[in-house]
Structures are given as C-alpha cells and as structure tokens.
Amino acid sequence: MTNSNDKKKILFLCTGNACRSQIAEGWAEHLKSDTIEAFSAGINPIGVSSRAIKTMAEVGIDISNHTSKHIDDLQWIDFDYVITLCDNAARNCPVFKGNAKVIHKPFKDPYFASGSKEHVMSEFRKVREQIRQFVETLPDSLET
C-alpha cells in the first residue's frame, strides 16, 4: 500500500471543470490511485456535465459525486504537477506555491459538440478514451 505522502499530487485544470478535467480526475482515481492523488478545477467552473458523468458511467466509473471547483479553492494544496487540458487554462493558469510543474496537454472540449445526441456522445467518448490513454502514462510520462 502506498503512503499518500508518496503519491504525486496532480491537478487537472480546464476552463469550466465540467468535462475534460472531471474525466481526467475520474480516470486517475480509477487507474492510478496507488501513485496519484488526483484533483480537478476550472478557471471559470460551470458545474459537472451530465454527459461527462454518463460517458464515465459507461466504463464503470462513477463521477456523479464530483463537484465543479474554482482553482482558487485549491490554492492551499502543494501540487507536484498541474496539467492544463485546454489553451484557456494554460493562458490563465495561476502561479502555484511550491514546485508545481505545469504541463500543457490540450484535448478538444466535448462540451461544445453539436449535432445529434449520438454524435455528441461519440465526441464525449472519443475525448474520454484520449484522456484515458494519457492518464495511463502518468506519472512516469511527466517526469521525463
């Protein structure tokens, strides 16, 4: 069992803390809880997307208890890494205390997908799987 002090504290940051960062936090909690203490926040939080909750439930991960948080709510945490998941978050990323290393890994925002219900959900699924592939490489890929 890994001591929580040995885990890397990683913040997934995007604009609304509605989709991408929530999905990333969910994957990190599910796949990497032995090595990562995951957090998510937004520059301008708007609430967790019901479609993000649904797309994660499809793969057996429940993020329905997640809340949309503002970055200022987490300023007290000494993160090892802050991963910005969109250009807006990268441009507006605040300075963090300690030695937090900021990594930019943008993903298309499925929140703005349009078209049929099936098409919108396919966009959520595509981003979910892209984020899963990225999270699977953590934390090792951040240290190289």
Coordinates of C-alpha atoms in Angstrom, one line a residue:
M1 CA 0.0 0.0 0.0
T2 CA 1.4 3.4 -1.0
N3 CA 1.5 6.1 1.6
S4 CA -0.5 9.2 0.5
N5 CA 2.7 11.2 1.1
D6 CA 4.4 9.2 -1.7
K7 CA 1.7 9.9 -4.2
K8 CA 2.1 12.6 -6.8
K9 CA -0.5 15.4 -6.3
I10 CA -1.8 16.2 -9.8
L11 CA -4.3 18.9 -10.6
F12 CA -6.2 18.6 -13.9
L13 CA -7.2 22.2 -14.9
C14 CA -9.5 23.4 -17.7
T15 CA -11.9 26.3 -18.2
G16 CA -15.2 25.0 -16.8
N17 CA -14.2 22.0 -14.7
A18 CA -17.2 20.4 -16.4
C19 CA -15.9 17.7 -18.7
R20 CA -12.2 17.1 -19.5
S21 CA -10.8 17.8 -16.1
Q22 CA -13.6 15.7 -14.4
I23 CA -12.9 12.8 -16.8
A24 CA -9.2 13.0 -16.1
E25 CA -9.7 13.1 -12.4
G26 CA -12.1 10.1 -12.7
W27 CA -9.6 8.1 -14.7
A28 CA -6.7 9.0 -12.4
E29 CA -8.7 7.9 -9.4
H30 CA -9.7 4.7 -11.1
L31 CA -6.4 3.7 -12.8
K32 CA -3.7 5.4 -10.7
S33 CA -4.9 5.7 -7.2
D34 CA -1.8 3.9 -6.0
T35 CA 0.5 6.6 -7.4
I36 CA -1.6 9.7 -7.9
E37 CA -3.7 11.9 -5.7
A38 CA -6.0 13.5 -8.3
F39 CA -7.8 16.8 -8.2
S40 CA -9.6 18.9 -10.8
A41 CA -10.6 22.5 -11.1
G42 CA -11.6 25.2 -13.5
I43 CA -10.7 28.8 -14.3
N44 CA -14.5 29.5 -14.5
P45 CA -16.3 26.5 -13.2
I46 CA -19.8 25.8 -14.6
G47 CA -20.8 22.5 -13.0
V48 CA -20.1 18.9 -13.9
S49 CA -21.5 18.0 -17.3
S50 CA -24.2 15.3 -17.1
R51 CA -22.7 13.9 -20.4
A52 CA -19.3 13.6 -18.7
I53 CA -21.0 11.7 -15.9
K54 CA -22.8 9.4 -18.4
T55 CA -19.7 8.7 -20.5
M56 CA -17.7 7.7 -17.5
A57 CA -20.5 5.5 -16.2
E58 CA -20.4 3.7 -19.5
V59 CA -16.9 2.4 -18.5
G60 CA -17.9 1.7 -14.9
I61 CA -16.5 4.9 -13.3
D62 CA -18.9 7.0 -11.1
I63 CA -18.1 10.7 -11.1
S64 CA -21.6 11.7 -10.1
N65 CA -20.3 12.8 -6.7
H66 CA -17.7 15.2 -8.3
T67 CA -18.2 18.9 -7.9
S68 CA -17.1 21.7 -10.1
K69 CA -14.4 23.7 -8.3
H70 CA -12.7 27.0 -8.9
I71 CA -8.9 27.0 -9.0
D72 CA -8.8 29.4 -6.0
D73 CA -10.4 26.7 -3.9
L74 CA -7.3 24.5 -4.2
Q75 CA -4.5 27.1 -3.8
W76 CA -3.6 25.6 -0.4
I77 CA -2.5 22.3 -1.9
D78 CA 1.2 21.8 -2.8
F79 CA 0.8 20.1 -6.2
D80 CA 3.6 18.2 -7.9
Y81 CA 2.0 18.8 -11.3
V82 CA -0.7 21.0 -12.8
I83 CA -1.9 19.7 -16.1
T84 CA -3.8 22.2 -18.2
L85 CA -6.2 20.5 -20.6
C86 CA -7.1 23.5 -22.7
D87 CA -5.4 26.6 -24.1
N88 CA -7.6 29.0 -22.0
A89 CA -6.5 27.3 -18.8
A90 CA -2.8 27.3 -19.9
R91 CA -3.0 31.1 -20.6
N92 CA -4.8 31.8 -17.3
C93 CA -3.0 29.3 -15.1
P94 CA -2.2 31.0 -11.8
V95 CA 1.2 30.6 -10.1
F96 CA 1.2 27.8 -7.6
K97 CA 3.1 27.6 -4.3
G98 CA 5.9 25.1 -4.0
N99 CA 7.5 23.4 -7.0
A100 CA 4.4 22.6 -9.1
K101 CA 5.4 21.8 -12.7
V102 CA 2.9 23.0 -15.2
I103 CA 2.3 20.7 -18.2
H104 CA 0.0 21.6 -21.1
K105 CA -1.9 18.7 -22.7
P106 CA -4.9 20.0 -24.6
F107 CA -7.9 17.9 -25.5
K108 CA -10.9 19.0 -27.6
D109 CA -13.8 20.2 -25.5
P110 CA -16.8 17.8 -26.0
Y111 CA -19.0 20.3 -24.1
F112 CA -19.4 22.3 -27.3
A113 CA -20.1 19.3 -29.6
S114 CA -23.2 19.7 -31.6
G115 CA -25.4 17.6 -33.8
S116 CA -27.5 14.5 -32.9
K117 CA -27.5 13.1 -29.4
E118 CA -25.5 10.1 -30.8
H119 CA -22.9 12.4 -32.3
V120 CA -22.4 14.5 -29.2
M121 CA -22.0 11.3 -27.1
S122 CA -19.5 9.9 -29.6
E123 CA -17.4 13.1 -29.1
F124 CA -17.5 12.6 -25.3
R125 CA -16.5 9.0 -25.8
K126 CA -13.6 10.0 -28.1
V127 CA -12.2 12.5 -25.6
R128 CA -12.8 10.1 -22.7
E129 CA -10.6 7.5 -24.4
Q130 CA -7.9 10.0 -25.4
I131 CA -7.7 11.2 -21.8
R132 CA -7.6 7.5 -20.6
Q133 CA -4.6 6.9 -22.8
F134 CA -2.9 9.9 -21.4
V135 CA -3.7 9.1 -17.8
E136 CA -2.4 5.6 -18.3
T137 CA 1.1 7.1 -18.9
L138 CA 1.1 9.0 -15.6
P139 CA 3.0 9.9 -13.6
D140 CA 6.0 8.5 -15.4
S141 CA 5.5 10.5 -18.6
L142 CA 5.5 13.7 -16.6
E143 CA 8.9 13.0 -15.2
T144 CA 10.7 12.6 -18.5

